Tab-separated table of N, CA and C in Angstrom:
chain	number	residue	atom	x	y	z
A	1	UNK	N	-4.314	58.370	-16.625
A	1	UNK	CA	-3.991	58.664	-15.242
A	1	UNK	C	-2.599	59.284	-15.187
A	2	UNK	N	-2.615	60.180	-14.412
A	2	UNK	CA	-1.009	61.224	-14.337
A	2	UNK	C	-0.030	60.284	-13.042
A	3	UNK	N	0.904	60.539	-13.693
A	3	UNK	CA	2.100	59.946	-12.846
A	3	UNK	C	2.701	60.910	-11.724
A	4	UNK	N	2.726	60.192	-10.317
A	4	UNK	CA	2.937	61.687	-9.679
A	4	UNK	C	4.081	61.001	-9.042
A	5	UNK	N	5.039	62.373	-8.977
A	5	UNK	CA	5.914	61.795	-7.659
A	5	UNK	C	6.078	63.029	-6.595
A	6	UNK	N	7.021	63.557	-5.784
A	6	UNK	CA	7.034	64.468	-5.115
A	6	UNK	C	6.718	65.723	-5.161
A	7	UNK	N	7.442	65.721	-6.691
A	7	UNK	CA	7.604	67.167	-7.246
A	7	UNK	C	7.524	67.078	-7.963
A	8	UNK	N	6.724	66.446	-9.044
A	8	UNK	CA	6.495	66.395	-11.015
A	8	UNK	C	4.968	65.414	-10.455
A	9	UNK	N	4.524	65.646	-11.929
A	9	UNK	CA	3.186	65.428	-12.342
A	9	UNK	C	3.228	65.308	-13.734
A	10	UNK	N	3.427	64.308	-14.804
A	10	UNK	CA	2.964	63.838	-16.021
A	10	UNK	C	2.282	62.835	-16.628
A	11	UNK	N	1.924	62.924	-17.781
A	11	UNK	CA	1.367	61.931	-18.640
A	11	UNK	C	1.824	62.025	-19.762
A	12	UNK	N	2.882	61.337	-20.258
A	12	UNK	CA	3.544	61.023	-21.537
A	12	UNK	C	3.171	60.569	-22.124
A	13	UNK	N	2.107	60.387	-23.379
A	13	UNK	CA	1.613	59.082	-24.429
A	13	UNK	C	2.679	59.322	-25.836
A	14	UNK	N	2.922	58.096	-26.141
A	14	UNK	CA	2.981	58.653	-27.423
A	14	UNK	C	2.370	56.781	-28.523
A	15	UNK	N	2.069	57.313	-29.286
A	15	UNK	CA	1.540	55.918	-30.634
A	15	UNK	C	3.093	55.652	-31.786
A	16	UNK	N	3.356	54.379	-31.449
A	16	UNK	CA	4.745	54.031	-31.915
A	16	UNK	C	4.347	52.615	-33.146
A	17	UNK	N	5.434	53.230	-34.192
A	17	UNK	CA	4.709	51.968	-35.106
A	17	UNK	C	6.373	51.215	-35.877
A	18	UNK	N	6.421	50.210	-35.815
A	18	UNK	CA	7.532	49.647	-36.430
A	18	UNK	C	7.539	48.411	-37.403
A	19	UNK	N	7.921	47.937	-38.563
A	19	UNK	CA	7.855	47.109	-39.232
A	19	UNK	C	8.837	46.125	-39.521
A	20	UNK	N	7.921	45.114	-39.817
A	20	UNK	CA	9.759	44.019	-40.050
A	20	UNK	C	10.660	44.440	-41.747
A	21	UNK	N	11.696	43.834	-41.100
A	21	UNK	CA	12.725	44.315	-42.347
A	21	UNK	C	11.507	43.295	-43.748
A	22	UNK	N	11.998	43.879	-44.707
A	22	UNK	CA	11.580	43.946	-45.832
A	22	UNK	C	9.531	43.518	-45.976
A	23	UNK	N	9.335	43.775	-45.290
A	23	UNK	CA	7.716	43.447	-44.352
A	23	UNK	C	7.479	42.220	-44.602
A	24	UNK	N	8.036	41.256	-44.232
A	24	UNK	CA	7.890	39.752	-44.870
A	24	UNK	C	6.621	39.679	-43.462
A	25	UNK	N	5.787	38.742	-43.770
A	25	UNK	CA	4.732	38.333	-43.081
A	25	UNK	C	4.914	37.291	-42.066
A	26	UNK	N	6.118	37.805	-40.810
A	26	UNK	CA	6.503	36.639	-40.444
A	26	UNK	C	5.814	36.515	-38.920
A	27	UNK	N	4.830	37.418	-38.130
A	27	UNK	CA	4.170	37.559	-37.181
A	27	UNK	C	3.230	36.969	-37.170
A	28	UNK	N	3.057	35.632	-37.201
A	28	UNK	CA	1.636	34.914	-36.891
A	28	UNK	C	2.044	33.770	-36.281
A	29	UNK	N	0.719	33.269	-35.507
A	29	UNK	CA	0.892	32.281	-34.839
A	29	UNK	C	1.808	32.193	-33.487
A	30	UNK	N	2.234	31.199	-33.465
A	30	UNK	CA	3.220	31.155	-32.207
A	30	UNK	C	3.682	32.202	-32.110
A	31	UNK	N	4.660	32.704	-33.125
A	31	UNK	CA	5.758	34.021	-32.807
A	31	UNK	C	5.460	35.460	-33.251
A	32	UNK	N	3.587	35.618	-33.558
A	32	UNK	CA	2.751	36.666	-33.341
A	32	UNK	C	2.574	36.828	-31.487
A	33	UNK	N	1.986	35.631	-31.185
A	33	UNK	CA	1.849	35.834	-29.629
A	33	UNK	C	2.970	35.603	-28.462
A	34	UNK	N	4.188	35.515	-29.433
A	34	UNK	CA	5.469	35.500	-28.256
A	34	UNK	C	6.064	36.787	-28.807
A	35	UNK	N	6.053	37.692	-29.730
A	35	UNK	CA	6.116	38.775	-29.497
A	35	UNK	C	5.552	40.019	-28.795
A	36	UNK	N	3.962	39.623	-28.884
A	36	UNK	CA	3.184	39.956	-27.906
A	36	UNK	C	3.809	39.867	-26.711
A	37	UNK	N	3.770	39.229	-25.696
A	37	UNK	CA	4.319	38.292	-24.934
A	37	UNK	C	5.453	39.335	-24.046
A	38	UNK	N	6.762	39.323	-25.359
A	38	UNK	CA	7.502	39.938	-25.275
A	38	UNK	C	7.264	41.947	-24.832
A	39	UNK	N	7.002	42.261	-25.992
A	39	UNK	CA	6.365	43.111	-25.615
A	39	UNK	C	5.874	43.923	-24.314
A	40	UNK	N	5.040	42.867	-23.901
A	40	UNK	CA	4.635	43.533	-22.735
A	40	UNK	C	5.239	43.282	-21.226
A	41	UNK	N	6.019	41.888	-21.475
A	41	UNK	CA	7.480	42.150	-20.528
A	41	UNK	C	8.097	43.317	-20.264
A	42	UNK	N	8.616	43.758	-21.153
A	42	UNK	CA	9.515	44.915	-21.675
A	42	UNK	C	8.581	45.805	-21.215
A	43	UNK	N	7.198	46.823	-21.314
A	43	UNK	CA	6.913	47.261	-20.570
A	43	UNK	C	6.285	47.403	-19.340
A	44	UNK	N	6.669	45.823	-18.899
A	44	UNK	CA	5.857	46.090	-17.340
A	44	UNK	C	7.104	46.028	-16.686
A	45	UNK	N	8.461	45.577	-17.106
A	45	UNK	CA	9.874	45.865	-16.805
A	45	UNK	C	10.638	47.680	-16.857
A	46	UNK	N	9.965	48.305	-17.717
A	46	UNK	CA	10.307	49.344	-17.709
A	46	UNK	C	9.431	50.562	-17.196
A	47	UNK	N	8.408	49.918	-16.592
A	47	UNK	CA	7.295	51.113	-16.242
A	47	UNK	C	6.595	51.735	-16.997
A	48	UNK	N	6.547	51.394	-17.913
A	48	UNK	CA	5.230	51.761	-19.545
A	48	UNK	C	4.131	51.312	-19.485
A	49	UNK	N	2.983	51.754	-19.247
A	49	UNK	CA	1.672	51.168	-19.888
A	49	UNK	C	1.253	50.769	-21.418
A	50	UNK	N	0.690	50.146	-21.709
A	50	UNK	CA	-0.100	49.784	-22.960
A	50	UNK	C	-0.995	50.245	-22.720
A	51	UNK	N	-1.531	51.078	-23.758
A	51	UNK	CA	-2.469	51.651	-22.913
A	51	UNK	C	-4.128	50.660	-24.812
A	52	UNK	N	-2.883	50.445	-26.131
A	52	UNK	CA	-3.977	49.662	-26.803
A	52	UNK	C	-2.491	49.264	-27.691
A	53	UNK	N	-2.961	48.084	-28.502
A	53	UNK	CA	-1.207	47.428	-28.857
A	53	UNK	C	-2.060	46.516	-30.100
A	54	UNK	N	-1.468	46.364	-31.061
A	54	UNK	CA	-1.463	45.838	-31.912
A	54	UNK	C	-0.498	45.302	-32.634
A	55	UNK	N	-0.175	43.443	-32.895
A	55	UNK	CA	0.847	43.003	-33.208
A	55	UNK	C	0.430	42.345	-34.408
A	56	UNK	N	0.104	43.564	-35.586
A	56	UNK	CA	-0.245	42.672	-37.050
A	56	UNK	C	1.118	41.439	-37.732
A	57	UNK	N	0.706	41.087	-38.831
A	57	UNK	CA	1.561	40.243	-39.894
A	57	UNK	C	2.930	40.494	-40.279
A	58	UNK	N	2.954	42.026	-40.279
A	58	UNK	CA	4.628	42.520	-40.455
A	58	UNK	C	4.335	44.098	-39.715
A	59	UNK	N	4.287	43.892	-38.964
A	59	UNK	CA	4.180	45.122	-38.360
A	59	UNK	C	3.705	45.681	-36.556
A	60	UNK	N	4.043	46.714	-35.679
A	60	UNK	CA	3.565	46.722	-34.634
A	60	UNK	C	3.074	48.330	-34.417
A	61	UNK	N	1.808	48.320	-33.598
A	61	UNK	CA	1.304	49.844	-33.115
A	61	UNK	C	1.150	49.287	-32.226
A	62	UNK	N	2.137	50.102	-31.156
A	62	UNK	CA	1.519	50.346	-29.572
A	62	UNK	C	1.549	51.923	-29.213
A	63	UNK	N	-0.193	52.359	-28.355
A	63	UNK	CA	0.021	53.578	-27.774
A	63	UNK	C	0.194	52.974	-26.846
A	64	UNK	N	1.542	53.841	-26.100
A	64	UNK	CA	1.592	53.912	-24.762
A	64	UNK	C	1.881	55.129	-24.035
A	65	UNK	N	2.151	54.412	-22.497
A	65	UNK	CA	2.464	56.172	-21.439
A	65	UNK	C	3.208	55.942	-20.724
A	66	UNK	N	4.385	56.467	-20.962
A	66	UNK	CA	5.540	56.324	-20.293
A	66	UNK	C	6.270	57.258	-19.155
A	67	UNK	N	7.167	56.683	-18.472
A	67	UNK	CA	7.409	57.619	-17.032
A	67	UNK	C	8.665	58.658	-18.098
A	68	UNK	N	9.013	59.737	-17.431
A	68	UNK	CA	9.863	61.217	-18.241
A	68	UNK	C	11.372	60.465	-17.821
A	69	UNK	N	11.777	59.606	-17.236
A	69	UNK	CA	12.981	58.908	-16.840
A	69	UNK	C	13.113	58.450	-18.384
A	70	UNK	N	12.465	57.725	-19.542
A	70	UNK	CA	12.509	57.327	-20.417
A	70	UNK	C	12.596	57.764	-21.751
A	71	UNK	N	13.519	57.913	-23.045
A	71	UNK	CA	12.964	58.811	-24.415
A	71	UNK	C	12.222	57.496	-24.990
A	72	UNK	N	11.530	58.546	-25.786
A	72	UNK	CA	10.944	57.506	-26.884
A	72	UNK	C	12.059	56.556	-27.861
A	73	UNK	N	12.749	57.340	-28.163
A	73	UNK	CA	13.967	56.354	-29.061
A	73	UNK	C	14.689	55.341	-28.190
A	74	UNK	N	14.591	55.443	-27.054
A	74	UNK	CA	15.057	54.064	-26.048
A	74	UNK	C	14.594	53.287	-25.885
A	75	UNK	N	13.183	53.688	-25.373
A	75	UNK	CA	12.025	52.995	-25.493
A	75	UNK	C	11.753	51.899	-26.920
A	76	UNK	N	12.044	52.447	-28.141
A	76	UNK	CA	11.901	51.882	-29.286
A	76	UNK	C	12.916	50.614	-29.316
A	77	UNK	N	14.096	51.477	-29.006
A	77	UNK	CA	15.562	50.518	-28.930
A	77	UNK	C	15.035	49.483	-28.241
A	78	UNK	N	14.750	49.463	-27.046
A	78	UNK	CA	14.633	48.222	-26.086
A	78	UNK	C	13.427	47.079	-26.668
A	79	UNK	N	12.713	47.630	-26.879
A	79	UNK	CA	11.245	47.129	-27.638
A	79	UNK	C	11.957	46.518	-28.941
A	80	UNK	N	12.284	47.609	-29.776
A	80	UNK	CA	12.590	46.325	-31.456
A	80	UNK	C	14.018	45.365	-31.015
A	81	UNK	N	14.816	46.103	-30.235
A	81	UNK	CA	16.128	45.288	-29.793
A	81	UNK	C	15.780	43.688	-29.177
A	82	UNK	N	15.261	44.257	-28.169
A	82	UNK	CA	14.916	42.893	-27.172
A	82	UNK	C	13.854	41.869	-28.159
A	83	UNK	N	12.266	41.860	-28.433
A	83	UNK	CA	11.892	41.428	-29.674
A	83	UNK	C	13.056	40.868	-30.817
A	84	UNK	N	13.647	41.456	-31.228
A	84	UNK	CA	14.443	40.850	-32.456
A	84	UNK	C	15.116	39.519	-32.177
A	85	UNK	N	15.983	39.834	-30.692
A	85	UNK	CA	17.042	38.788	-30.245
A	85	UNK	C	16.779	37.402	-29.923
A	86	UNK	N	15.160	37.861	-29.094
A	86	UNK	CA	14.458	36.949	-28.317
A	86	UNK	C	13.615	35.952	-29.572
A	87	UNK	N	13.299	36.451	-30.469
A	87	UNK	CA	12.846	36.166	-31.571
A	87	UNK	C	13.818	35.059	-32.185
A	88	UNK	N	14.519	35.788	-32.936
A	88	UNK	CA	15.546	35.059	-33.152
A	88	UNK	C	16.188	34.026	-32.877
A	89	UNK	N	16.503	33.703	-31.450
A	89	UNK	CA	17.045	33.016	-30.703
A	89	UNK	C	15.591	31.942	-30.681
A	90	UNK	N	14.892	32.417	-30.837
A	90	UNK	CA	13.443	30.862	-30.494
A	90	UNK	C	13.190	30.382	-31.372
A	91	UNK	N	13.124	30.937	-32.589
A	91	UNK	CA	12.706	30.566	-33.781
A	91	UNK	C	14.041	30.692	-35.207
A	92	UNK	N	14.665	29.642	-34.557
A	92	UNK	CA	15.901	29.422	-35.612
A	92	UNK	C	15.809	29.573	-37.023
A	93	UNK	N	14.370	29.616	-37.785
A	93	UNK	CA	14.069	29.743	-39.289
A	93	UNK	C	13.883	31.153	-38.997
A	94	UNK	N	13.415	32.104	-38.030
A	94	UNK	CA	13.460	33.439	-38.513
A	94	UNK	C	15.357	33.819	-38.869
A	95	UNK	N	15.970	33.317	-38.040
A	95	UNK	CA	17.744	34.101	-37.808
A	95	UNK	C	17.938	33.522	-39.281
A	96	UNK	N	17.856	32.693	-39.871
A	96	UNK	CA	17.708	31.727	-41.238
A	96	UNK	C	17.673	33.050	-42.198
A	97	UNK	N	16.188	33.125	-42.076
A	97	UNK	CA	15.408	33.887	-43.052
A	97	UNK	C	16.042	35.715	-42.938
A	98	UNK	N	16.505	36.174	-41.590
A	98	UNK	CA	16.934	37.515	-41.932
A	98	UNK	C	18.254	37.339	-41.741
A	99	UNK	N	19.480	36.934	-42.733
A	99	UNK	CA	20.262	37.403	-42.180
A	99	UNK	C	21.313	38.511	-41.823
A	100	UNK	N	22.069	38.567	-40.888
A	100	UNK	CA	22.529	39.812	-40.264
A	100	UNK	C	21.831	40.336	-39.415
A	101	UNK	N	21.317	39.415	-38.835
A	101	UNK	CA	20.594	39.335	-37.441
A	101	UNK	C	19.515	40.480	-37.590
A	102	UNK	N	18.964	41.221	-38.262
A	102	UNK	CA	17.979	42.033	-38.512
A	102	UNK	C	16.646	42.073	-39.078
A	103	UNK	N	16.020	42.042	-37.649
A	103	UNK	CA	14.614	41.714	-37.717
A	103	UNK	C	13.135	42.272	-37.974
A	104	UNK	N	13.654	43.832	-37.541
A	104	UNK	CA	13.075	44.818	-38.107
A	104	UNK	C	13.654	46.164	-39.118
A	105	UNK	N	12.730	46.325	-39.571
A	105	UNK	CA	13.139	47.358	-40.773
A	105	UNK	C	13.743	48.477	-39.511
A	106	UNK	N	14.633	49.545	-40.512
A	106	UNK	CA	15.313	50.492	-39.524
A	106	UNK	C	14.077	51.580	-39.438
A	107	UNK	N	14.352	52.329	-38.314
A	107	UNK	CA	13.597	53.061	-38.194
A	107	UNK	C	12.483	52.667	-37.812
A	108	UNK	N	11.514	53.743	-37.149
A	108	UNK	CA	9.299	53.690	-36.562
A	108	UNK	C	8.960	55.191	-37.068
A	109	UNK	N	8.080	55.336	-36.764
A	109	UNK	CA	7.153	56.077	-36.487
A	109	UNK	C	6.879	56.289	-35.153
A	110	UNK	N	6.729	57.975	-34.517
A	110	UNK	CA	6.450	58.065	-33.286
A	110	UNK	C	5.369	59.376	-33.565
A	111	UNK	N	4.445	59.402	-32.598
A	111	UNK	CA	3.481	60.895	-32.625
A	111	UNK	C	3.137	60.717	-31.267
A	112	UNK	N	3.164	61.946	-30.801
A	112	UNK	CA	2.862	62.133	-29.308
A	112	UNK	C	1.625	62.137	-29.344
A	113	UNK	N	0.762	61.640	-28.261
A	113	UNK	CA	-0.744	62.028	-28.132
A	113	UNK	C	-0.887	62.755	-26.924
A	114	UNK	N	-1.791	63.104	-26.179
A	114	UNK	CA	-2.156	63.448	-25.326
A	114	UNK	C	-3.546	63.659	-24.784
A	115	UNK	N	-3.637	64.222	-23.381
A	115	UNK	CA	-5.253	64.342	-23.455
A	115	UNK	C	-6.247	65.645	-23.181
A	116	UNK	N	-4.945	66.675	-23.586
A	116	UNK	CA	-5.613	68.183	-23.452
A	116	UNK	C	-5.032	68.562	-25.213
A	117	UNK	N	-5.739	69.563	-25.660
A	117	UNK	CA	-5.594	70.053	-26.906
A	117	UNK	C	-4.529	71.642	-26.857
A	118	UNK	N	-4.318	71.707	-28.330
A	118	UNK	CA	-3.687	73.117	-28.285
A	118	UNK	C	-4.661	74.184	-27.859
A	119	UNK	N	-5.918	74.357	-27.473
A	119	UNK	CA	-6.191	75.229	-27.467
A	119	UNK	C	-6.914	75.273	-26.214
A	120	UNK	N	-7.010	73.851	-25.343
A	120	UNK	CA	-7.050	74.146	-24.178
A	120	UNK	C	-5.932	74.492	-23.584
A	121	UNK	N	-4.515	74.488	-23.901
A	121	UNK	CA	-3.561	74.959	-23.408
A	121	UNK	C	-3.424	76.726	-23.550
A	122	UNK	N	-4.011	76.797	-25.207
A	122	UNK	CA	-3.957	78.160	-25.360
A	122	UNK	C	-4.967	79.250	-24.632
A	123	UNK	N	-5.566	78.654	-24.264
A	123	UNK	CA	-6.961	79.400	-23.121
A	123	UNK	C	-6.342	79.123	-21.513
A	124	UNK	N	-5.089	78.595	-21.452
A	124	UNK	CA	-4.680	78.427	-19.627
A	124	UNK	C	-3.744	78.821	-19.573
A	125	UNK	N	-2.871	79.247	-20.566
A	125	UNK	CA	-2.136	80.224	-20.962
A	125	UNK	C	-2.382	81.987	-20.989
A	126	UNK	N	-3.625	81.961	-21.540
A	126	UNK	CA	-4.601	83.214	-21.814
A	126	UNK	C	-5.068	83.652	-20.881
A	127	UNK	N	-5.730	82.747	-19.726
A	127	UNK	CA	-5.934	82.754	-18.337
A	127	UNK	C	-4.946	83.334	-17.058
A	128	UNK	N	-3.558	82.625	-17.165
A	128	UNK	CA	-2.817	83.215	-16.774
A	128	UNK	C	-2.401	84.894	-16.910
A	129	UNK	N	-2.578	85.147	-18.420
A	129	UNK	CA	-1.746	86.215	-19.001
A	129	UNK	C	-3.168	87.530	-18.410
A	130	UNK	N	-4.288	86.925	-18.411
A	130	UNK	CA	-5.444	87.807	-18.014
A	130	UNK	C	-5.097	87.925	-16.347
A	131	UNK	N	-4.947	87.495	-15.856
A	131	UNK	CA	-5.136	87.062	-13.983
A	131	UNK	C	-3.556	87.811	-14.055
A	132	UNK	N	-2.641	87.762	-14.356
A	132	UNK	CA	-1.598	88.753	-14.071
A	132	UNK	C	-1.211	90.307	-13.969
A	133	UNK	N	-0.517	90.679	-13.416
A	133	UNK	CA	-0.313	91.958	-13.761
A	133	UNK	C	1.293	92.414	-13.364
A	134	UNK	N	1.408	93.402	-14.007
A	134	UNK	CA	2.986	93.939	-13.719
A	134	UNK	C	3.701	93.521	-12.302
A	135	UNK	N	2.944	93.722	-11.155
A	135	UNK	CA	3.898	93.927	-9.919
A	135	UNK	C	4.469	91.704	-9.411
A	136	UNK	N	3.608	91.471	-10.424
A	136	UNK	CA	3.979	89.768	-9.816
A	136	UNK	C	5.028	89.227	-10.431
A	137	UNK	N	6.001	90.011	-11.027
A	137	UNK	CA	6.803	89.308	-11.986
A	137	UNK	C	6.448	88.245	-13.138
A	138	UNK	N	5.526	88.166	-13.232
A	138	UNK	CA	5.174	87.239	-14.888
A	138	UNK	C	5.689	87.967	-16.532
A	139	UNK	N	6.371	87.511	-16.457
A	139	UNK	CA	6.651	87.518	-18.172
A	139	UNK	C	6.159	87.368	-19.445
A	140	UNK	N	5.022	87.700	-20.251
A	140	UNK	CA	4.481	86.635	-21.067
A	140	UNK	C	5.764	86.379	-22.432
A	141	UNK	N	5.510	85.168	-22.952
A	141	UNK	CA	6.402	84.678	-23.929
A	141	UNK	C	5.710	84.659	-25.014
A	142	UNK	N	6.237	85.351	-25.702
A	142	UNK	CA	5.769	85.399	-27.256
A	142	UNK	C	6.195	85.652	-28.130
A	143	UNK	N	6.446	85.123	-29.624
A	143	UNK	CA	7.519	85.819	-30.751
A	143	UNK	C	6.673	86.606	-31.932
């Protein structure tokens, strides 16, 4: 579903994947489903959908769709940041077990998805460039 406001119209997805520092298997049980938990605080606090989420053994994939107010690397920040602290702070054998307060490995993985292709873009593009002509001012862009 597209996000509308006055004057913009988007749908941002992107599939985000992050792992714990040294991938120790420390996501199960209780503090598998209070990261969960967490998680989806954080995006019903920030205006993100889940749109499908997965919180394996040492590791997390969430696609989501986010409002254009947001980057993905903030998005990440707030997500492994908030998770780590909250973590931490509940489960005194994780702060134990990583220390230097670091709970996930550095760095994710990000890939945009979406729900039109390159080549339906390249045919509404093509469309345009056909339906134009000199006196309307259109430009086409091309290298």
């Amino acid at each position: 579903m597209d996000r509308k406001s006055s004057h913009t119209t988007t749908r941002l997805t992107v599939h985000i994947v992050w792992v714990t520092k040294y991938r120790y298997h420390v996501l199960k049980g209780d503090v598998q489903q209070r990261c969960r938990d967490i998680l989806v605080q954080i995006c019903d606090s920030d205006d993100v959908k889940i749109l499908k989420g997965v919180v394996s053994k040492d590791h997390v994939h969430m696609h989501l769709e986010y409002p254009p107010k947001l980057s993905v690397i903030d998005l990440v920040k707030r997500l492994k940041g908030h998770t780590s602290r909250k973590l931490q702070q509940e489960y005194p054998w994780i702060e134990k077990r990583y220390w230097g307060r670091h709970f996930w490995a550095s760095g994710y993985g990000a890939w945009s998805t979406g729900n039109i292709t390159d080549d339906m873009v390249q045919k509404y593009l093509d469309h345009h460039r056909d339906s134009t002509n000199d006196t309307d001012g259109t430009m086409i862009l091309e290298t």
